[in-house]
Coordinates of N, CA and C in Angstrom, one line a residue:
X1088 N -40.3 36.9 -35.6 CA -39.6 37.5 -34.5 C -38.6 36.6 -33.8
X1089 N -39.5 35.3 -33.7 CA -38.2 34.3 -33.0 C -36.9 33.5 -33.5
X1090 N -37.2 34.0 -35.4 CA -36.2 33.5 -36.7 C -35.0 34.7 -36.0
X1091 N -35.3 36.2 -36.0 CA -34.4 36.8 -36.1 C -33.7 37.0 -34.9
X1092 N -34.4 37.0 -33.6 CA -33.8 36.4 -32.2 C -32.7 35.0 -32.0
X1093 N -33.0 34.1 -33.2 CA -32.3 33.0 -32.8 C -31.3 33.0 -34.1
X1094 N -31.1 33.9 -35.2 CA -30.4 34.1 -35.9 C -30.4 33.0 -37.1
X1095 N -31.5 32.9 -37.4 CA -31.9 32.0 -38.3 C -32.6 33.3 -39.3
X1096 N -32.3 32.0 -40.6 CA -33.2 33.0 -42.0 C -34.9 32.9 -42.2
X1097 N -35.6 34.1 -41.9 CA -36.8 33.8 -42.0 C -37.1 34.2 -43.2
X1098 N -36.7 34.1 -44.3 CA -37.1 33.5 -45.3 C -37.0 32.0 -46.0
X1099 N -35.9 31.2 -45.0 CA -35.6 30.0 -45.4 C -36.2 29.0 -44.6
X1100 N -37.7 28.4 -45.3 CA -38.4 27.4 -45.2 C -37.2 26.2 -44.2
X1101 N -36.0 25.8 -44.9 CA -35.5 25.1 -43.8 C -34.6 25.0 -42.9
X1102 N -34.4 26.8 -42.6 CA -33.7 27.6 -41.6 C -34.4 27.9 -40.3
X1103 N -34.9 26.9 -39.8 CA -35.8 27.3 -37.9 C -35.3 27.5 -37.2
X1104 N -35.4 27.8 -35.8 CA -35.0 27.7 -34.5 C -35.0 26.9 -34.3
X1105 N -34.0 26.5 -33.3 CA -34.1 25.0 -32.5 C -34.8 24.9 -31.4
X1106 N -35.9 24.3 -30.7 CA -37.0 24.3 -30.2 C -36.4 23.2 -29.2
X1107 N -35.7 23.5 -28.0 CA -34.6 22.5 -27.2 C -35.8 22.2 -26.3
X1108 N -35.6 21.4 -25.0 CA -36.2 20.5 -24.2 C -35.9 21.0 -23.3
X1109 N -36.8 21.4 -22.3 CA -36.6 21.9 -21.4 C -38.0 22.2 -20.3
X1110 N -37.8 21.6 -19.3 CA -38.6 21.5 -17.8 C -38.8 23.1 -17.7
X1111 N -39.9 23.8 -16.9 CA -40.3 24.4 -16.2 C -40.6 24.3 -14.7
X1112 N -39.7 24.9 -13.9 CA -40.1 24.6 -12.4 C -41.6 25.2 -12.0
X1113 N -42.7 25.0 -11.5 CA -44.1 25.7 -11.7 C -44.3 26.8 -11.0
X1114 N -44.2 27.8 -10.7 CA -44.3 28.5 -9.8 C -42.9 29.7 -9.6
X1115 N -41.9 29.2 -10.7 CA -40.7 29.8 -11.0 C -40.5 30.3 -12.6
X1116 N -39.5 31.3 -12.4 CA -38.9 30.8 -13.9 C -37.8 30.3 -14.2
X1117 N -37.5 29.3 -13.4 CA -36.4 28.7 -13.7 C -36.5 27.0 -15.0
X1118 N -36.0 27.5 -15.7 CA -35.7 26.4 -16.5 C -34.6 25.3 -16.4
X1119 N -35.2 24.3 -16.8 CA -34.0 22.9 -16.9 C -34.1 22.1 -18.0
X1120 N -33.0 22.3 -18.8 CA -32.7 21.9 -20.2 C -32.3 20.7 -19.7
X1121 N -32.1 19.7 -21.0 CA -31.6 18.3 -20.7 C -30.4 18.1 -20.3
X1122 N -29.5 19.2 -20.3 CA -27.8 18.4 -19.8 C -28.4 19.1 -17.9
X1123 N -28.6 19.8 -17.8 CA -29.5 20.1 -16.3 C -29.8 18.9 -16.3
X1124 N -30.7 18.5 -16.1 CA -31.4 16.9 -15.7 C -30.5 15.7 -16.0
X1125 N -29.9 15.7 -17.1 CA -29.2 14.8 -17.2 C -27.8 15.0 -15.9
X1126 N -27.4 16.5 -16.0 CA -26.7 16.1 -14.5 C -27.0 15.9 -13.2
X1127 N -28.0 16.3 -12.8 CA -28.6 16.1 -11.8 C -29.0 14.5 -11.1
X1128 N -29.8 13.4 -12.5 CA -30.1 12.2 -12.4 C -28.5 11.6 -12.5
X1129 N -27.2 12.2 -13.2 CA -26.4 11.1 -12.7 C -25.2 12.0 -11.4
X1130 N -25.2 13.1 -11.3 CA -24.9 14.0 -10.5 C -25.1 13.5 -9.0
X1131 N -26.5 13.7 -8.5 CA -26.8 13.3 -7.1 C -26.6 12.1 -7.2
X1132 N -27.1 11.2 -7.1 CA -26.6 9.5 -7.0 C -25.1 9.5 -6.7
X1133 N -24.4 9.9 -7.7 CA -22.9 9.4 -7.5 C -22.4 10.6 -6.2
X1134 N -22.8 11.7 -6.3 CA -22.5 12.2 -5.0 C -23.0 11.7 -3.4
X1135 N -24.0 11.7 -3.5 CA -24.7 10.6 -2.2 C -24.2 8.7 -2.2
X1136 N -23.2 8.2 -3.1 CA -22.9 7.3 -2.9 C -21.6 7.7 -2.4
X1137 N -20.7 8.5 -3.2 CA -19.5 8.9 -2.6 C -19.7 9.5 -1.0
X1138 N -20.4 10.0 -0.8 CA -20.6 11.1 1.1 C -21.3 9.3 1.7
X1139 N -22.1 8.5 1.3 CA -22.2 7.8 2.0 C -20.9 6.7 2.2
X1140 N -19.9 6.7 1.5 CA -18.6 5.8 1.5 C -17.9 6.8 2.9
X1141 N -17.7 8.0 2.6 CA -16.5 8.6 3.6 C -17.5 8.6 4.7
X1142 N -18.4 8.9 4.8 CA -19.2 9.0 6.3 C -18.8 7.4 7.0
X1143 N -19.0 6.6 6.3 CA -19.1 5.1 7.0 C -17.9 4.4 6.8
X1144 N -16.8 5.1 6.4 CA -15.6 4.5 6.2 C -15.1 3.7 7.4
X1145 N -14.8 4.8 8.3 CA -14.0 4.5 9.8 C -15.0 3.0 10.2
X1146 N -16.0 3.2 10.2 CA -17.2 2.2 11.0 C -16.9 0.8 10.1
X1147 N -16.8 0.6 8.8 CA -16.8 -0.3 8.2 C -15.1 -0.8 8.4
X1148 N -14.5 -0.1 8.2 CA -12.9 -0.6 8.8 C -12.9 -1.1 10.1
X1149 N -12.9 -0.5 10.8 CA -13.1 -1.7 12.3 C -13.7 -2.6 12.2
X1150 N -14.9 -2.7 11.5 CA -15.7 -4.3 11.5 C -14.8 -5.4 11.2
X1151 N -14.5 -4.6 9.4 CA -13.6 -5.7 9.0 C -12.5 -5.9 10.0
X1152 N -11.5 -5.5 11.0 CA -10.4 -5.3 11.3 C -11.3 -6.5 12.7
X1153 N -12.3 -6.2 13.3 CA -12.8 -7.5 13.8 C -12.8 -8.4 13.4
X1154 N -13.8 -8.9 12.1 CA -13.7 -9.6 11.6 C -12.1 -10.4 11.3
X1155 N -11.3 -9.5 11.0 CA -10.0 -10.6 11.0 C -9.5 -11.0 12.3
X1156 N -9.7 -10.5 13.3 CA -9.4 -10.9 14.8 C -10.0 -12.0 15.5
X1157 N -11.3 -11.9 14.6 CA -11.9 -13.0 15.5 C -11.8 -14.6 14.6
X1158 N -10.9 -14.2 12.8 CA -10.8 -15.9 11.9 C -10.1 -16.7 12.9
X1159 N -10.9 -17.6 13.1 CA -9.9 -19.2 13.4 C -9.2 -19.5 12.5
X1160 N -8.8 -19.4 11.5 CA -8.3 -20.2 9.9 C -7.9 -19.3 9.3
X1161 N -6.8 -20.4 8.4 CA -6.7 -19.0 7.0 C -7.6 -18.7 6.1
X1162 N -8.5 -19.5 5.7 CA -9.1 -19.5 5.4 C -10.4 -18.7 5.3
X1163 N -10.6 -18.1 6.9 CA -11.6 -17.6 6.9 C -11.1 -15.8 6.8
X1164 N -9.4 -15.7 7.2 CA -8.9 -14.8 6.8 C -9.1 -14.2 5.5
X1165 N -9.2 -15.4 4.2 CA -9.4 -15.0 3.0 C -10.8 -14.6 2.9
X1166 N -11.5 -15.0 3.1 CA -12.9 -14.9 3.0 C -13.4 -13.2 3.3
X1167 N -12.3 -12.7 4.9 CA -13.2 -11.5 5.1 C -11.7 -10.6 4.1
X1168 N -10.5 -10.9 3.7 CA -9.8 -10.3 3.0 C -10.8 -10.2 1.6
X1169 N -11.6 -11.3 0.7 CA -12.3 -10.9 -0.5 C -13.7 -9.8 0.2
X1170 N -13.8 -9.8 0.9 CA -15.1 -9.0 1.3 C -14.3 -7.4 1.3
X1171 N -13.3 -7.1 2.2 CA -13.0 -6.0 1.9 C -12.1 -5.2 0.6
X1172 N -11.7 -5.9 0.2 CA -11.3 -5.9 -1.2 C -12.8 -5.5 -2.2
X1173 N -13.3 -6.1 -1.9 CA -14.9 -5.6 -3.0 C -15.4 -4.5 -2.6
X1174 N -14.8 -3.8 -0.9 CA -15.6 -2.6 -0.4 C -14.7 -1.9 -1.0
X1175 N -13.2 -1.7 -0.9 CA -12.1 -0.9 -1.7 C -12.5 -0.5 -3.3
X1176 N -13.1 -1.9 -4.2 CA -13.3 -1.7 -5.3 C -14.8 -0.8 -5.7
X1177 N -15.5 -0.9 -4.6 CA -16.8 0.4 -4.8 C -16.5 1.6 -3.6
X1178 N -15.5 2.3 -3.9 CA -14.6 2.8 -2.4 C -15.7 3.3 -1.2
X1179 N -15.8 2.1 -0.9 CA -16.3 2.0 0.6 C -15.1 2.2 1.4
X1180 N -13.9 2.2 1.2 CA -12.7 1.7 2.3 C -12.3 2.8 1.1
X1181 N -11.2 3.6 2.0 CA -10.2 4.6 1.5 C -9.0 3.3 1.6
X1182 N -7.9 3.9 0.3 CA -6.6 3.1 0.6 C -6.0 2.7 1.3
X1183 N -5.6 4.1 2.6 CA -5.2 3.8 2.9 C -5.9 2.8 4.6
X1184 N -6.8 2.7 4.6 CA -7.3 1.3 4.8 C -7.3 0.3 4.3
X1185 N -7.4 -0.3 3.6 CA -7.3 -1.2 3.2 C -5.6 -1.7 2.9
X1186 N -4.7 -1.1 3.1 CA -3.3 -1.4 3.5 C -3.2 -1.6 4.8
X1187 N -3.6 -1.2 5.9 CA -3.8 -1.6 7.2 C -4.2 -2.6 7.1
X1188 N -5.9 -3.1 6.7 CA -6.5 -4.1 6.7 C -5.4 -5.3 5.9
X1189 N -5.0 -5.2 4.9 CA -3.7 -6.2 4.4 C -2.8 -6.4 5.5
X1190 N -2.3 -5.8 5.8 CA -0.8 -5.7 7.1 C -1.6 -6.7 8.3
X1191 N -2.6 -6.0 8.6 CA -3.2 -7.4 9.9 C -3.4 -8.7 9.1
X1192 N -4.0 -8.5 7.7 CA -4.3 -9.9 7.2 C -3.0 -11.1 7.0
X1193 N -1.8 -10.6 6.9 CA -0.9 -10.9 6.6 C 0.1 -11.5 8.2
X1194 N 0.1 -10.5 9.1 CA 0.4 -10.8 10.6 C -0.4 -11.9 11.2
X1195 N -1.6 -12.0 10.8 CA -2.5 -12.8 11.4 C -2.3 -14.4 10.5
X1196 N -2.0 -14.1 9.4 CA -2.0 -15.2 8.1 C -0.3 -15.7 8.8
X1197 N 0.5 -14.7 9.2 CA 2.1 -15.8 9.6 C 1.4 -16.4 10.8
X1198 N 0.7 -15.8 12.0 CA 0.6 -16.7 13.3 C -0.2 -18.2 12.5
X1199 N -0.8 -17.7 12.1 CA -1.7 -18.9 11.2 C -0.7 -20.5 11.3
X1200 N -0.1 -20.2 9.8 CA 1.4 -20.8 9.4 C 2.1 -20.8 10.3
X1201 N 2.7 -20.1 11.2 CA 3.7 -21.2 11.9 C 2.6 -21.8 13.2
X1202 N 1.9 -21.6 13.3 CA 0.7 -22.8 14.1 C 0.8 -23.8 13.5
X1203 N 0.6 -23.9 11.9 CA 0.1 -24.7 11.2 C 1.6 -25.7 11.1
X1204 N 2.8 -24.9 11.0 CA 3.9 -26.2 11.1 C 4.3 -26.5 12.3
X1205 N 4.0 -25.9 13.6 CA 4.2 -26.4 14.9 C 3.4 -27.7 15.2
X1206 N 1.9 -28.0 14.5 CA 1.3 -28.8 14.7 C 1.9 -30.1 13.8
X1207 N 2.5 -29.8 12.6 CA 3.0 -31.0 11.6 C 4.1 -31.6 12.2
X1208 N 4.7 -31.1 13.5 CA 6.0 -31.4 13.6 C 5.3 -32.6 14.7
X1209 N 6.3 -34.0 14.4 CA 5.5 -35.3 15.2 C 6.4 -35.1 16.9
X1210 N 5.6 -35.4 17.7 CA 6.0 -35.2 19.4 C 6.6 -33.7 19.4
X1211 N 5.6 -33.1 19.3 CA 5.9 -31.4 19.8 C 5.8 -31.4 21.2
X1212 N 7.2 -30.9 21.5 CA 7.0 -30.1 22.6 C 6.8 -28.7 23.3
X1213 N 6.8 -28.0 24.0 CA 6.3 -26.5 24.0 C 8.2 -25.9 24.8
X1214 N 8.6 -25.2 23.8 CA 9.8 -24.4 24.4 C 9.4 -23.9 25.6
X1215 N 10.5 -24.3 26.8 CA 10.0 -23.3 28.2 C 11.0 -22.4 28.3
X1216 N 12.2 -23.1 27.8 CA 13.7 -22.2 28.4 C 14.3 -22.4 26.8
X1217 N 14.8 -21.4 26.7 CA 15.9 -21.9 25.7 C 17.5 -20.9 26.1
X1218 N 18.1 -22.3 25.4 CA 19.5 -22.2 26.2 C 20.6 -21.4 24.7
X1219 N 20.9 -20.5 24.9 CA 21.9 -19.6 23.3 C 22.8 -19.7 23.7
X1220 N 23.3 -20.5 25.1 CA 24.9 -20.7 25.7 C 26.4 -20.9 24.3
X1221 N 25.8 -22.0 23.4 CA 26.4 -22.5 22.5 C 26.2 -21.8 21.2
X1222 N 25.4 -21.1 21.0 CA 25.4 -20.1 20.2 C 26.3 -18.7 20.5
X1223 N 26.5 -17.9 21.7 CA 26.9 -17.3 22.2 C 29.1 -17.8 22.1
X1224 N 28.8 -19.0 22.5 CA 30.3 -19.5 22.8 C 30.7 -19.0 21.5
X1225 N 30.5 -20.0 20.1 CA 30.9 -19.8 19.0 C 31.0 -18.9 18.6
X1226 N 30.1 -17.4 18.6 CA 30.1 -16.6 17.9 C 31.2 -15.5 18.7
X1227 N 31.8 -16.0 20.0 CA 32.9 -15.3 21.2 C 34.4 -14.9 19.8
X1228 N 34.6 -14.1 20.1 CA 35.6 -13.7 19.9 C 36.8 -14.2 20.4
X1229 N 38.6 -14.6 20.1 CA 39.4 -14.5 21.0 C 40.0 -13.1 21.3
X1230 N 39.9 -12.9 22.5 CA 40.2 -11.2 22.9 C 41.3 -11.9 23.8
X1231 N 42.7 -11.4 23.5 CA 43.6 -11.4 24.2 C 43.5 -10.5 25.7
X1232 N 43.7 -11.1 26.6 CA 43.7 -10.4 27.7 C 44.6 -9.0 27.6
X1233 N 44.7 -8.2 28.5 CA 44.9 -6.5 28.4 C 46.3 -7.2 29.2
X1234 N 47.5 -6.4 29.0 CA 48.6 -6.6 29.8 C 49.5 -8.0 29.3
X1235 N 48.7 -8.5 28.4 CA 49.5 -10.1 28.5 C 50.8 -9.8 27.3
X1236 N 50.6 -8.9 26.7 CA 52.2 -9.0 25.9 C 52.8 -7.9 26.2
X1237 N 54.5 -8.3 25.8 CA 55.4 -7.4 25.9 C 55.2 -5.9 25.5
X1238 N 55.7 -5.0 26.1 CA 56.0 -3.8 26.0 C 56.2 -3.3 24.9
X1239 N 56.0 -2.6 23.9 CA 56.7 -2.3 22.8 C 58.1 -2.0 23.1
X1240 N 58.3 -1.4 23.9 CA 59.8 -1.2 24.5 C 60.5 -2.3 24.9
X1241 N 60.3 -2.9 25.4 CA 61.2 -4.3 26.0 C 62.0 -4.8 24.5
X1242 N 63.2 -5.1 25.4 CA 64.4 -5.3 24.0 C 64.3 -6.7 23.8
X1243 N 64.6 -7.3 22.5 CA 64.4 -8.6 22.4 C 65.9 -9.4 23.2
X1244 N 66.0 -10.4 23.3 CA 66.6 -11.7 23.8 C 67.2 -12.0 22.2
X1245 N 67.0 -12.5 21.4 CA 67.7 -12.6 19.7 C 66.8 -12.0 18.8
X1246 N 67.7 -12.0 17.4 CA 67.3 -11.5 16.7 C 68.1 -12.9 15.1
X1247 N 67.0 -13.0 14.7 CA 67.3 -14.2 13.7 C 67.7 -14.0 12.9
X1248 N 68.4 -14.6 11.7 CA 69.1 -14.3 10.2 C 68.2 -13.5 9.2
X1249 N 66.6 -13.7 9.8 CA 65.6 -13.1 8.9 C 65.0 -11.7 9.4
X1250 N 65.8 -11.0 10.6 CA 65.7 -9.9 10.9 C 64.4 -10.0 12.1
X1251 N 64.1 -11.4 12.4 CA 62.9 -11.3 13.2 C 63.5 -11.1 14.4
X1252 N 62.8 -10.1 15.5 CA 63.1 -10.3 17.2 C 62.5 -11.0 17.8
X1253 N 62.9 -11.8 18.4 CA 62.5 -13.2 19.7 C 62.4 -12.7 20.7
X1254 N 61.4 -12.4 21.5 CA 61.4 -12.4 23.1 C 60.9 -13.3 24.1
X1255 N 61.6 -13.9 25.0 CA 60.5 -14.7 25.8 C 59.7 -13.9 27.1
X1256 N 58.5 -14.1 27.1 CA 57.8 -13.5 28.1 C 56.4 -14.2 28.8
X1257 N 56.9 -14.1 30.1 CA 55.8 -14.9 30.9 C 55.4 -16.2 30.2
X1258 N 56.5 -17.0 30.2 CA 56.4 -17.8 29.6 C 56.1 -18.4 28.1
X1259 N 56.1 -17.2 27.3 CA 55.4 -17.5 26.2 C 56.1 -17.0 24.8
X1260 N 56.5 -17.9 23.9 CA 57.8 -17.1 23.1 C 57.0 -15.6 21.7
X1261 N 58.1 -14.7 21.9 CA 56.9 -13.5 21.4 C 58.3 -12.8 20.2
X1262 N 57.5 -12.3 19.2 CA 58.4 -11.8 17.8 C 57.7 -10.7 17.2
X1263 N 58.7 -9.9 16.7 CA 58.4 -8.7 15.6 C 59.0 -8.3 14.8
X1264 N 58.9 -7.8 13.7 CA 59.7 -7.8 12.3 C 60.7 -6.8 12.8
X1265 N 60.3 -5.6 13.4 CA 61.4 -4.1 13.4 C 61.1 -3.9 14.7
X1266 N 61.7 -3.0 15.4 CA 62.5 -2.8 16.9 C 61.0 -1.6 17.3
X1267 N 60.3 -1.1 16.7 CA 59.0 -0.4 16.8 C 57.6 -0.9 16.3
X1268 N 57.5 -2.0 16.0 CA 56.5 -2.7 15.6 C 55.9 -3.6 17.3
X1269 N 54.7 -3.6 17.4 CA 53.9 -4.3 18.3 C 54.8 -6.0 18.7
X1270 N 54.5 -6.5 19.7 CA 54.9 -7.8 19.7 C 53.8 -8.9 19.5
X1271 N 54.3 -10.1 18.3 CA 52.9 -10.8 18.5 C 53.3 -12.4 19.0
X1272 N 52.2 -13.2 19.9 CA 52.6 -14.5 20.6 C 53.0 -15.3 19.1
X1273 N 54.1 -16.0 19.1 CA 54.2 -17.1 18.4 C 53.6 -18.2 18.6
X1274 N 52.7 -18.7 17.8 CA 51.8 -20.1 18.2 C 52.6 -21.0 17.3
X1275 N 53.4 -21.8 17.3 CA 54.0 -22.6 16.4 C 54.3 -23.8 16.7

């Protein structure tokens, strides 16, 4: 009866049913075949490791984010940088933590460095004032004062063989190619 139920030949000696593996709950009739159990033993685990990563994510981030607040050294910056790097690689730490945690490691690692060459530098002193007077000067522009040249209108005084117009004004001698063009100071 169980040949022709499982669609096997019951006249063929080596035509059986397959006789599979399978648990009984006691008290039920629920059965659990081996891919059942087999998901279940690797199923739960990896699910209760994953819920225990996102539940303690936030809590483990701030530690670490302490932990780099309170390195004296670079050194010890790298130390808690390999520690969170190992929580990222069993995702204890979501990404985008662990890009934060970099970004402090790295802000904390330049104070570090330039500590580290303020100290190499022989008779340091501590900047109290600093003076950009001379930085300022240099980078000044010359801006001609407003009012200081001729008129475009104002007629010239000569006009040279090369068609240039000469004017003198407020003391200062001033030229322009054509009778409507701007006047510019001659510095010569």
């Amino acid at each position: 009866a169980d040949e022709g139920r499982e669609g096997t030949d019951p006249l063929d000696p080596n035509d059986t049913p397959v006789d599979s593996f399978e648990i009984v709950i006691p008290g039920t009739e629920i059965g659990l075949g081996a891919w059942d159990l087999i998901g279940m033993f690797g199923g739960i685990p990896v699910f209760s490791w994953i819920l225990f990563g996102f539940v303690t994510r936030n809590k483990r981030c701030s530690r670490y984010e302490d932990l780099l607040e309170e390195a004296q050294s670079r050194d010890e910056l790298e130390q808690v940088a390999l520690k969170w790097e190992y929580s990222l690689m069993l995702r204890l730490l979501g990404p985008h933590q662990g890009i934060r945690l970099e970004r402090i490691r790295s802000e904390l690692d330049d104070k570090f460095e330039n500590a580290e060459n303020l100290m190499a530098v022989e008779e340091f002193e501590p900047m109290t004032e600093v003076d950009q007077t001379p930085i300022v000067e240099a980078q000044e522009k010359d801006i001609p004062e407003i009012g200081s040249s001729p008129s475009i209108r104002a007629e010239a005084d000569q006009i040279d063989e090369n068609g240039y117009s000469w004017l003198m004004h407020e003391g200062k001698q001033w030229y322009r190619t054509n009778s409507e063009s701007h006047w510019f100071e001659f510095e010569g």
